[in-house]
Amino acid sequence: TMAQNKVEPKTITFNAMTSACEKGAVWGHALQLFREMAREEVEANTITFNAAISACENSGKWEEALGLFSAMAQLKMKPSTNTFNAAISACEKGGEWERASRLLSVMVQCKVKMNTITFNSIMSACEKGGEWEKPLKLLSMIAKCIVETSGMT
């Protein structure tokens, strides 16, 4: 642990280590860091969660990614665009198009800004699920969101 190595545990330190786990797609270590943060009473933030969710996504662990996403809600933390993108992508990679679609709906309800990664991930999830009609409905919703955010009516 960090205490054994005489390193003062701080959120930024854990964020850096969790980000390294994300880059290396070692989801187990990312989750282990979360447990260590709790033991050391270090508060996780959105960056910590994003890196851990991405580590799970990169490792094909969609259930773990969604577990972390749910933990954010329990902690009353607001997910960012990156949080949603990582969770949607994890579902896409796991063949869970329905869950990816639900996340997109939550994203819209929470008024979190979407981007190209969001659109590509949801379209790919629907494609993998054999849902060819779903992307057409999503495109309509996306167009509506773009018009609303640009101020046009």
PDB file of N, CA, C and O in Angstrom, residues 15-73:
ATOM      1  N   ASN A  15      -5.478   9.067  -9.025  1.00  0.00           N
ATOM      2  CA  ASN A  15      -5.927   9.323 -10.396  1.00  0.00           C
ATOM      3  C   ASN A  15      -4.846   8.937 -11.405  1.00  0.00           C
ATOM      4  O   ASN A  15      -5.133   8.317 -12.433  1.00  0.00           O
ATOM      5  N   ALA A  16      -3.610   9.297 -11.094  1.00  0.00           N
ATOM      6  CA  ALA A  16      -2.504   8.969 -12.000  1.00  0.00           C
ATOM      7  C   ALA A  16      -2.329   7.452 -12.108  1.00  0.00           C
ATOM      8  O   ALA A  16      -2.136   6.909 -13.210  1.00  0.00           O
ATOM      9  N   MET A  17      -2.418   6.774 -10.972  1.00  0.00           N
ATOM     10  CA  MET A  17      -2.254   5.311 -10.996  1.00  0.00           C
ATOM     11  C   MET A  17      -3.426   4.636 -11.715  1.00  0.00           C
ATOM     12  O   MET A  17      -3.228   3.694 -12.484  1.00  0.00           O
ATOM     13  N   THR A  18      -4.646   5.137 -11.489  1.00  0.00           N
ATOM     14  CA  THR A  18      -5.815   4.565 -12.143  1.00  0.00           C
ATOM     15  C   THR A  18      -5.752   4.820 -13.643  1.00  0.00           C
ATOM     16  O   THR A  18      -6.104   3.955 -14.455  1.00  0.00           O
ATOM     17  N   SER A  19      -5.261   5.989 -14.027  1.00  0.00           N
ATOM     18  CA  SER A  19      -5.099   6.313 -15.444  1.00  0.00           C
ATOM     19  C   SER A  19      -4.087   5.370 -16.101  1.00  0.00           C
ATOM     20  O   SER A  19      -4.277   4.943 -17.244  1.00  0.00           O
ATOM     21  N   ALA A  20      -3.035   5.029 -15.374  1.00  0.00           N
ATOM     22  CA  ALA A  20      -2.057   4.063 -15.901  1.00  0.00           C
ATOM     23  C   ALA A  20      -2.724   2.700 -16.102  1.00  0.00           C
ATOM     24  O   ALA A  20      -2.461   2.008 -17.095  1.00  0.00           O
ATOM     25  N   CYS A  21      -3.613   2.333 -15.184  1.00  0.00           N
ATOM     26  CA  CYS A  21      -4.361   1.069 -15.332  1.00  0.00           C
ATOM     27  C   CYS A  21      -5.250   1.119 -16.571  1.00  0.00           C
ATOM     28  O   CYS A  21      -5.391   0.129 -17.290  1.00  0.00           O
ATOM     29  N   GLU A  22      -5.842   2.284 -16.796  1.00  0.00           N
ATOM     30  CA  GLU A  22      -6.681   2.463 -17.997  1.00  0.00           C
ATOM     31  C   GLU A  22      -5.856   2.245 -19.257  1.00  0.00           C
ATOM     32  O   GLU A  22      -6.251   1.492 -20.146  1.00  0.00           O
ATOM     33  N   LYS A  23      -4.700   2.882 -19.320  1.00  0.00           N
ATOM     34  CA  LYS A  23      -3.841   2.777 -20.516  1.00  0.00           C
ATOM     35  C   LYS A  23      -3.377   1.342 -20.744  1.00  0.00           C
ATOM     36  O   LYS A  23      -3.260   0.895 -21.878  1.00  0.00           O
ATOM     37  N   GLY A  24      -3.147   0.626 -19.657  1.00  0.00           N
ATOM     38  CA  GLY A  24      -2.686  -0.752 -19.753  1.00  0.00           C
ATOM     39  C   GLY A  24      -3.809  -1.772 -19.773  1.00  0.00           C
ATOM     40  O   GLY A  24      -3.558  -2.976 -19.838  1.00  0.00           O
ATOM     41  N   ALA A  25      -5.057  -1.286 -19.721  1.00  0.00           N
ATOM     42  CA  ALA A  25      -6.242  -2.159 -19.726  1.00  0.00           C
ATOM     43  C   ALA A  25      -6.175  -3.219 -18.622  1.00  0.00           C
ATOM     44  O   ALA A  25      -6.501  -4.376 -18.843  1.00  0.00           O
ATOM     45  N   VAL A  26      -5.744  -2.787 -17.449  1.00  0.00           N
ATOM     46  CA  VAL A  26      -5.685  -3.702 -16.301  1.00  0.00           C
ATOM     47  C   VAL A  26      -6.769  -3.283 -15.307  1.00  0.00           C
ATOM     48  O   VAL A  26      -6.506  -2.627 -14.302  1.00  0.00           O
ATOM     49  N   TRP A  27      -7.972  -3.691 -15.625  1.00  0.00           N
ATOM     50  CA  TRP A  27      -9.148  -3.293 -14.853  1.00  0.00           C
ATOM     51  C   TRP A  27      -9.087  -3.763 -13.401  1.00  0.00           C
ATOM     52  O   TRP A  27      -9.541  -3.065 -12.508  1.00  0.00           O
ATOM     53  N   GLY A  28      -8.533  -4.940 -13.173  1.00  0.00           N
ATOM     54  CA  GLY A  28      -8.460  -5.469 -11.812  1.00  0.00           C
ATOM     55  C   GLY A  28      -7.655  -4.571 -10.890  1.00  0.00           C
ATOM     56  O   GLY A  28      -8.034  -4.333  -9.738  1.00  0.00           O
ATOM     57  N   HIS A  29      -6.558  -4.051 -11.406  1.00  0.00           N
ATOM     58  CA  HIS A  29      -5.733  -3.144 -10.605  1.00  0.00           C
ATOM     59  C   HIS A  29      -6.473  -1.826 -10.350  1.00  0.00           C
ATOM     60  O   HIS A  29      -6.348  -1.248  -9.272  1.00  0.00           O
ATOM     61  N   ALA A  30      -7.231  -1.360 -11.360  1.00  0.00           N
ATOM     62  CA  ALA A  30      -8.006  -0.125 -11.184  1.00  0.00           C
ATOM     63  C   ALA A  30      -9.024  -0.288 -10.057  1.00  0.00           C
ATOM     64  O   ALA A  30      -9.168   0.597  -9.207  1.00  0.00           O
ATOM     65  N   LEU A  31      -9.705  -1.428 -10.026  1.00  0.00           N
ATOM     66  CA  LEU A  31     -10.681  -1.671  -8.959  1.00  0.00           C
ATOM     67  C   LEU A  31      -9.996  -1.835  -7.606  1.00  0.00           C
ATOM     68  O   LEU A  31     -10.510  -1.398  -6.578  1.00  0.00           O
ATOM     69  N   GLN A  32      -8.824  -2.444  -7.614  1.00  0.00           N
ATOM     70  CA  GLN A  32      -8.049  -2.589  -6.381  1.00  0.00           C
ATOM     71  C   GLN A  32      -7.661  -1.209  -5.829  1.00  0.00           C
ATOM     72  O   GLN A  32      -7.703  -0.982  -4.624  1.00  0.00           O
ATOM     73  N   LEU A  33      -7.317  -0.293  -6.730  1.00  0.00           N
ATOM     74  CA  LEU A  33      -6.988   1.070  -6.306  1.00  0.00           C
ATOM     75  C   LEU A  33      -8.199   1.751  -5.669  1.00  0.00           C
ATOM     76  O   LEU A  33      -8.056   2.487  -4.690  1.00  0.00           O
ATOM     77  N   PHE A  34      -9.386   1.496  -6.200  1.00  0.00           N
ATOM     78  CA  PHE A  34     -10.605   2.052  -5.603  1.00  0.00           C
ATOM     79  C   PHE A  34     -10.773   1.568  -4.168  1.00  0.00           C
ATOM     80  O   PHE A  34     -11.108   2.349  -3.280  1.00  0.00           O
ATOM     81  N   ARG A  35     -10.551   0.282  -3.959  1.00  0.00           N
ATOM     82  CA  ARG A  35     -10.664  -0.268  -2.607  1.00  0.00           C
ATOM     83  C   ARG A  35      -9.621   0.350  -1.683  1.00  0.00           C
ATOM     84  O   ARG A  35      -9.891   0.674  -0.527  1.00  0.00           O
ATOM     85  N   GLU A  36      -8.418   0.537  -2.211  1.00  0.00           N
ATOM     86  CA  GLU A  36      -7.363   1.148  -1.403  1.00  0.00           C
ATOM     87  C   GLU A  36      -7.698   2.601  -1.077  1.00  0.00           C
ATOM     88  O   GLU A  36      -7.458   3.061   0.045  1.00  0.00           O
ATOM     89  N   MET A  37      -8.299   3.307  -2.024  1.00  0.00           N
ATOM     90  CA  MET A  37      -8.709   4.692  -1.756  1.00  0.00           C
ATOM     91  C   MET A  37      -9.683   4.736  -0.585  1.00  0.00           C
ATOM     92  O   MET A  37      -9.573   5.597   0.282  1.00  0.00           O
ATOM     93  N   ALA A  38     -10.641   3.816  -0.581  1.00  0.00           N
ATOM     94  CA  ALA A  38     -11.627   3.773   0.506  1.00  0.00           C
ATOM     95  C   ALA A  38     -10.943   3.485   1.846  1.00  0.00           C
ATOM     96  O   ALA A  38     -11.239   4.132   2.856  1.00  0.00           O
ATOM     97  N   ARG A  39     -10.016   2.515   1.834  1.00  0.00           N
ATOM     98  CA  ARG A  39      -9.283   2.180   3.069  1.00  0.00           C
ATOM     99  C   ARG A  39      -8.492   3.378   3.587  1.00  0.00           C
ATOM    100  O   ARG A  39      -8.401   3.614   4.779  1.00  0.00           O
ATOM    101  N   GLU A  40      -7.879   4.102   2.659  1.00  0.00           N
ATOM    102  CA  GLU A  40      -7.043   5.256   3.028  1.00  0.00           C
ATOM    103  C   GLU A  40      -7.876   6.530   3.226  1.00  0.00           C
ATOM    104  O   GLU A  40      -7.325   7.592   3.521  1.00  0.00           O
ATOM    105  N   GLU A  41      -9.196   6.410   3.037  1.00  0.00           N
ATOM    106  CA  GLU A  41     -10.126   7.535   3.160  1.00  0.00           C
ATOM    107  C   GLU A  41      -9.767   8.691   2.233  1.00  0.00           C
ATOM    108  O   GLU A  41      -9.794   9.866   2.609  1.00  0.00           O
ATOM    109  N   VAL A  42      -9.423   8.329   0.997  1.00  0.00           N
ATOM    110  CA  VAL A  42      -9.141   9.311  -0.047  1.00  0.00           C
ATOM    111  C   VAL A  42     -10.367   9.368  -0.948  1.00  0.00           C
ATOM    112  O   VAL A  42     -10.862   8.334  -1.397  1.00  0.00           O
ATOM    113  N   GLU A  43     -10.842  10.571  -1.192  1.00  0.00           N
ATOM    114  CA  GLU A  43     -12.063  10.749  -1.967  1.00  0.00           C
ATOM    115  C   GLU A  43     -11.798  10.623  -3.470  1.00  0.00           C
ATOM    116  O   GLU A  43     -10.922  11.289  -4.013  1.00  0.00           O
ATOM    117  N   ALA A  44     -12.572   9.763  -4.111  1.00  0.00           N
ATOM    118  CA  ALA A  44     -12.496   9.624  -5.566  1.00  0.00           C
ATOM    119  C   ALA A  44     -13.250  10.786  -6.206  1.00  0.00           C
ATOM    120  O   ALA A  44     -14.189  11.322  -5.624  1.00  0.00           O
ATOM    121  N   ASN A  45     -12.831  11.167  -7.402  1.00  0.00           N
ATOM    122  CA  ASN A  45     -13.554  12.208  -8.137  1.00  0.00           C
ATOM    123  C   ASN A  45     -13.914  11.687  -9.531  1.00  0.00           C
ATOM    124  O   ASN A  45     -13.676  10.514  -9.842  1.00  0.00           O
ATOM    125  N   THR A  46     -14.482  12.537 -10.357  1.00  0.00           N
ATOM    126  CA  THR A  46     -14.909  12.125 -11.694  1.00  0.00           C
ATOM    127  C   THR A  46     -13.741  11.576 -12.506  1.00  0.00           C
ATOM    128  O   THR A  46     -13.891  10.600 -13.240  1.00  0.00           O
ATOM    129  N   ILE A  47     -12.585  12.177 -12.362  1.00  0.00           N
ATOM    130  CA  ILE A  47     -11.399  11.720 -13.104  1.00  0.00           C
ATOM    131  C   ILE A  47     -11.043  10.290 -12.696  1.00  0.00           C
ATOM    132  O   ILE A  47     -10.737   9.448 -13.550  1.00  0.00           O
ATOM    133  N   THR A  48     -11.119  10.009 -11.409  1.00  0.00           N
ATOM    134  CA  THR A  48     -10.832   8.664 -10.910  1.00  0.00           C
ATOM    135  C   THR A  48     -11.803   7.661 -11.521  1.00  0.00           C
ATOM    136  O   THR A  48     -11.398   6.605 -12.027  1.00  0.00           O
ATOM    137  N   PHE A  49     -13.083   7.999 -11.472  1.00  0.00           N
ATOM    138  CA  PHE A  49     -14.103   7.102 -12.018  1.00  0.00           C
ATOM    139  C   PHE A  49     -13.944   6.926 -13.526  1.00  0.00           C
ATOM    140  O   PHE A  49     -14.055   5.814 -14.035  1.00  0.00           O
ATOM    141  N   ASN A  50     -13.683   8.022 -14.243  1.00  0.00           N
ATOM    142  CA  ASN A  50     -13.515   7.924 -15.702  1.00  0.00           C
ATOM    143  C   ASN A  50     -12.388   6.961 -16.063  1.00  0.00           C
ATOM    144  O   ASN A  50     -12.534   6.124 -16.962  1.00  0.00           O
ATOM    145  N   ALA A  51     -11.271   7.081 -15.369  1.00  0.00           N
ATOM    146  CA  ALA A  51     -10.124   6.214 -15.666  1.00  0.00           C
ATOM    147  C   ALA A  51     -10.454   4.755 -15.347  1.00  0.00           C
ATOM    148  O   ALA A  51     -10.124   3.852 -16.124  1.00  0.00           O
ATOM    149  N   ALA A  52     -11.125   4.519 -14.231  1.00  0.00           N
ATOM    150  CA  ALA A  52     -11.464   3.142 -13.849  1.00  0.00           C
ATOM    151  C   ALA A  52     -12.505   2.549 -14.800  1.00  0.00           C
ATOM    152  O   ALA A  52     -12.399   1.379 -15.210  1.00  0.00           O
ATOM    153  N   ILE A  53     -13.508   3.342 -15.176  1.00  0.00           N
ATOM    154  CA  ILE A  53     -14.520   2.863 -16.126  1.00  0.00           C
ATOM    155  C   ILE A  53     -13.864   2.564 -17.469  1.00  0.00           C
ATOM    156  O   ILE A  53     -14.143   1.538 -18.096  1.00  0.00           O
ATOM    157  N   SER A  54     -12.963   3.436 -17.896  1.00  0.00           N
ATOM    158  CA  SER A  54     -12.245   3.204 -19.157  1.00  0.00           C
ATOM    159  C   SER A  54     -11.360   1.968 -19.090  1.00  0.00           C
ATOM    160  O   SER A  54     -11.231   1.239 -20.074  1.00  0.00           O
ATOM    161  N   ALA A  55     -10.741   1.721 -17.938  1.00  0.00           N
ATOM    162  CA  ALA A  55      -9.920   0.508 -17.776  1.00  0.00           C
ATOM    163  C   ALA A  55     -10.796  -0.729 -17.945  1.00  0.00           C
ATOM    164  O   ALA A  55     -10.407  -1.692 -18.620  1.00  0.00           O
ATOM    165  N   CYS A  56     -11.990  -0.697 -17.370  1.00  0.00           N
ATOM    166  CA  CYS A  56     -12.929  -1.819 -17.525  1.00  0.00           C
ATOM    167  C   CYS A  56     -13.385  -1.935 -18.976  1.00  0.00           C
ATOM    168  O   CYS A  56     -13.458  -3.038 -19.526  1.00  0.00           O
ATOM    169  N   GLU A  57     -13.679  -0.800 -19.583  1.00  0.00           N
ATOM    170  CA  GLU A  57     -14.092  -0.784 -21.002  1.00  0.00           C
ATOM    171  C   GLU A  57     -13.006  -1.405 -21.878  1.00  0.00           C
ATOM    172  O   GLU A  57     -13.284  -2.275 -22.710  1.00  0.00           O
ATOM    173  N   ASN A  58     -11.768  -0.964 -21.686  1.00  0.00           N
ATOM    174  CA  ASN A  58     -10.653  -1.464 -22.504  1.00  0.00           C
ATOM    175  C   ASN A  58     -10.386  -2.950 -22.307  1.00  0.00           C
ATOM    176  O   ASN A  58      -9.773  -3.592 -23.147  1.00  0.00           O
ATOM    177  N   SER A  59     -10.855  -3.477 -21.178  1.00  0.00           N
ATOM    178  CA  SER A  59     -10.657  -4.898 -20.872  1.00  0.00           C
ATOM    179  C   SER A  59     -11.891  -5.742 -21.178  1.00  0.00           C
ATOM    180  O   SER A  59     -11.922  -6.938 -20.867  1.00  0.00           O
ATOM    181  N   GLY A  60     -12.927  -5.100 -21.732  1.00  0.00           N
ATOM    182  CA  GLY A  60     -14.147  -5.828 -22.071  1.00  0.00           C
ATOM    183  C   GLY A  60     -15.004  -6.175 -20.860  1.00  0.00           C
ATOM    184  O   GLY A  60     -15.800  -7.110 -20.907  1.00  0.00           O
ATOM    185  N   LYS A  61     -14.868  -5.439 -19.789  1.00  0.00           N
ATOM    186  CA  LYS A  61     -15.598  -5.715 -18.542  1.00  0.00           C
ATOM    187  C   LYS A  61     -16.751  -4.715 -18.377  1.00  0.00           C
ATOM    188  O   LYS A  61     -16.726  -3.830 -17.527  1.00  0.00           O
ATOM    189  N   TRP A  62     -17.784  -4.867 -19.203  1.00  0.00           N
ATOM    190  CA  TRP A  62     -18.896  -3.921 -19.187  1.00  0.00           C
ATOM    191  C   TRP A  62     -19.655  -3.921 -17.858  1.00  0.00           C
ATOM    192  O   TRP A  62     -20.099  -2.869 -17.411  1.00  0.00           O
ATOM    193  N   GLU A  63     -19.809  -5.082 -17.231  1.00  0.00           N
ATOM    194  CA  GLU A  63     -20.549  -5.133 -15.964  1.00  0.00           C
ATOM    195  C   GLU A  63     -19.836  -4.328 -14.877  1.00  0.00           C
ATOM    196  O   GLU A  63     -20.472  -3.597 -14.113  1.00  0.00           O
ATOM    197  N   GLU A  64     -18.525  -4.453 -14.830  1.00  0.00           N
ATOM    198  CA  GLU A  64     -17.750  -3.704 -13.849  1.00  0.00           C
ATOM    199  C   GLU A  64     -17.809  -2.199 -14.151  1.00  0.00           C
ATOM    200  O   GLU A  64     -17.907  -1.377 -13.238  1.00  0.00           O
ATOM    201  N   ALA A  65     -17.755  -1.868 -15.443  1.00  0.00           N
ATOM    202  CA  ALA A  65     -17.849  -0.455 -15.843  1.00  0.00           C
ATOM    203  C   ALA A  65     -19.180   0.139 -15.387  1.00  0.00           C
ATOM    204  O   ALA A  65     -19.223   1.244 -14.830  1.00  0.00           O
ATOM    205  N   LEU A  66     -20.272  -0.607 -15.582  1.00  0.00           N
ATOM    206  CA  LEU A  66     -21.579  -0.112 -15.161  1.00  0.00           C
ATOM    207  C   LEU A  66     -21.698  -0.066 -13.643  1.00  0.00           C
ATOM    208  O   LEU A  66     -22.389   0.807 -13.095  1.00  0.00           O
ATOM    209  N   GLY A  67     -21.027  -0.973 -12.957  1.00  0.00           N
ATOM    210  CA  GLY A  67     -21.002  -0.935 -11.496  1.00  0.00           C
ATOM    211  C   GLY A  67     -20.361   0.343 -10.997  1.00  0.00           C
ATOM    212  O   GLY A  67     -20.864   0.984 -10.052  1.00  0.00           O
ATOM    213  N   LEU A  68     -19.269   0.736 -11.620  1.00  0.00           N
ATOM    214  CA  LEU A  68     -18.605   1.987 -11.253  1.00  0.00           C
ATOM    215  C   LEU A  68     -19.484   3.187 -11.589  1.00  0.00           C
ATOM    216  O   LEU A  68     -19.582   4.145 -10.822  1.00  0.00           O
ATOM    217  N   PHE A  69     -20.136   3.129 -12.744  1.00  0.00           N
ATOM    218  CA  PHE A  69     -21.034   4.203 -13.158  1.00  0.00           C
ATOM    219  C   PHE A  69     -22.146   4.374 -12.116  1.00  0.00           C
ATOM    220  O   PHE A  69     -22.467   5.485 -11.710  1.00  0.00           O
ATOM    221  N   SER A  70     -22.708   3.262 -11.661  1.00  0.00           N
ATOM    222  CA  SER A  70     -23.762   3.296 -10.635  1.00  0.00           C
ATOM    223  C   SER A  70     -23.235   3.834  -9.308  1.00  0.00           C
ATOM    224  O   SER A  70     -23.934   4.558  -8.595  1.00  0.00           O
ATOM    225  N   ALA A  71     -21.996   3.493  -8.997  1.00  0.00           N
ATOM    226  CA  ALA A  71     -21.390   3.982  -7.749  1.00  0.00           C
ATOM    227  C   ALA A  71     -21.292   5.503  -7.750  1.00  0.00           C
ATOM    228  O   ALA A  71     -21.463   6.142  -6.706  1.00  0.00           O
ATOM    229  N   MET A  72     -21.051   6.077  -8.913  1.00  0.00           N
ATOM    230  CA  MET A  72     -20.996   7.544  -9.004  1.00  0.00           C
ATOM    231  C   MET A  72     -22.336   8.141  -8.588  1.00  0.00           C
ATOM    232  O   MET A  72     -22.381   9.129  -7.854  1.00  0.00           O
ATOM    233  N   ALA A  73     -23.429   7.552  -9.080  1.00  0.00           N
ATOM    234  CA  ALA A  73     -24.767   8.052  -8.748  1.00  0.00           C
ATOM    235  C   ALA A  73     -25.019   7.934  -7.246  1.00  0.00           C
ATOM    236  O   ALA A  73     -25.577   8.852  -6.625  1.00  0.00           O
TER     237      ALA A  73
END
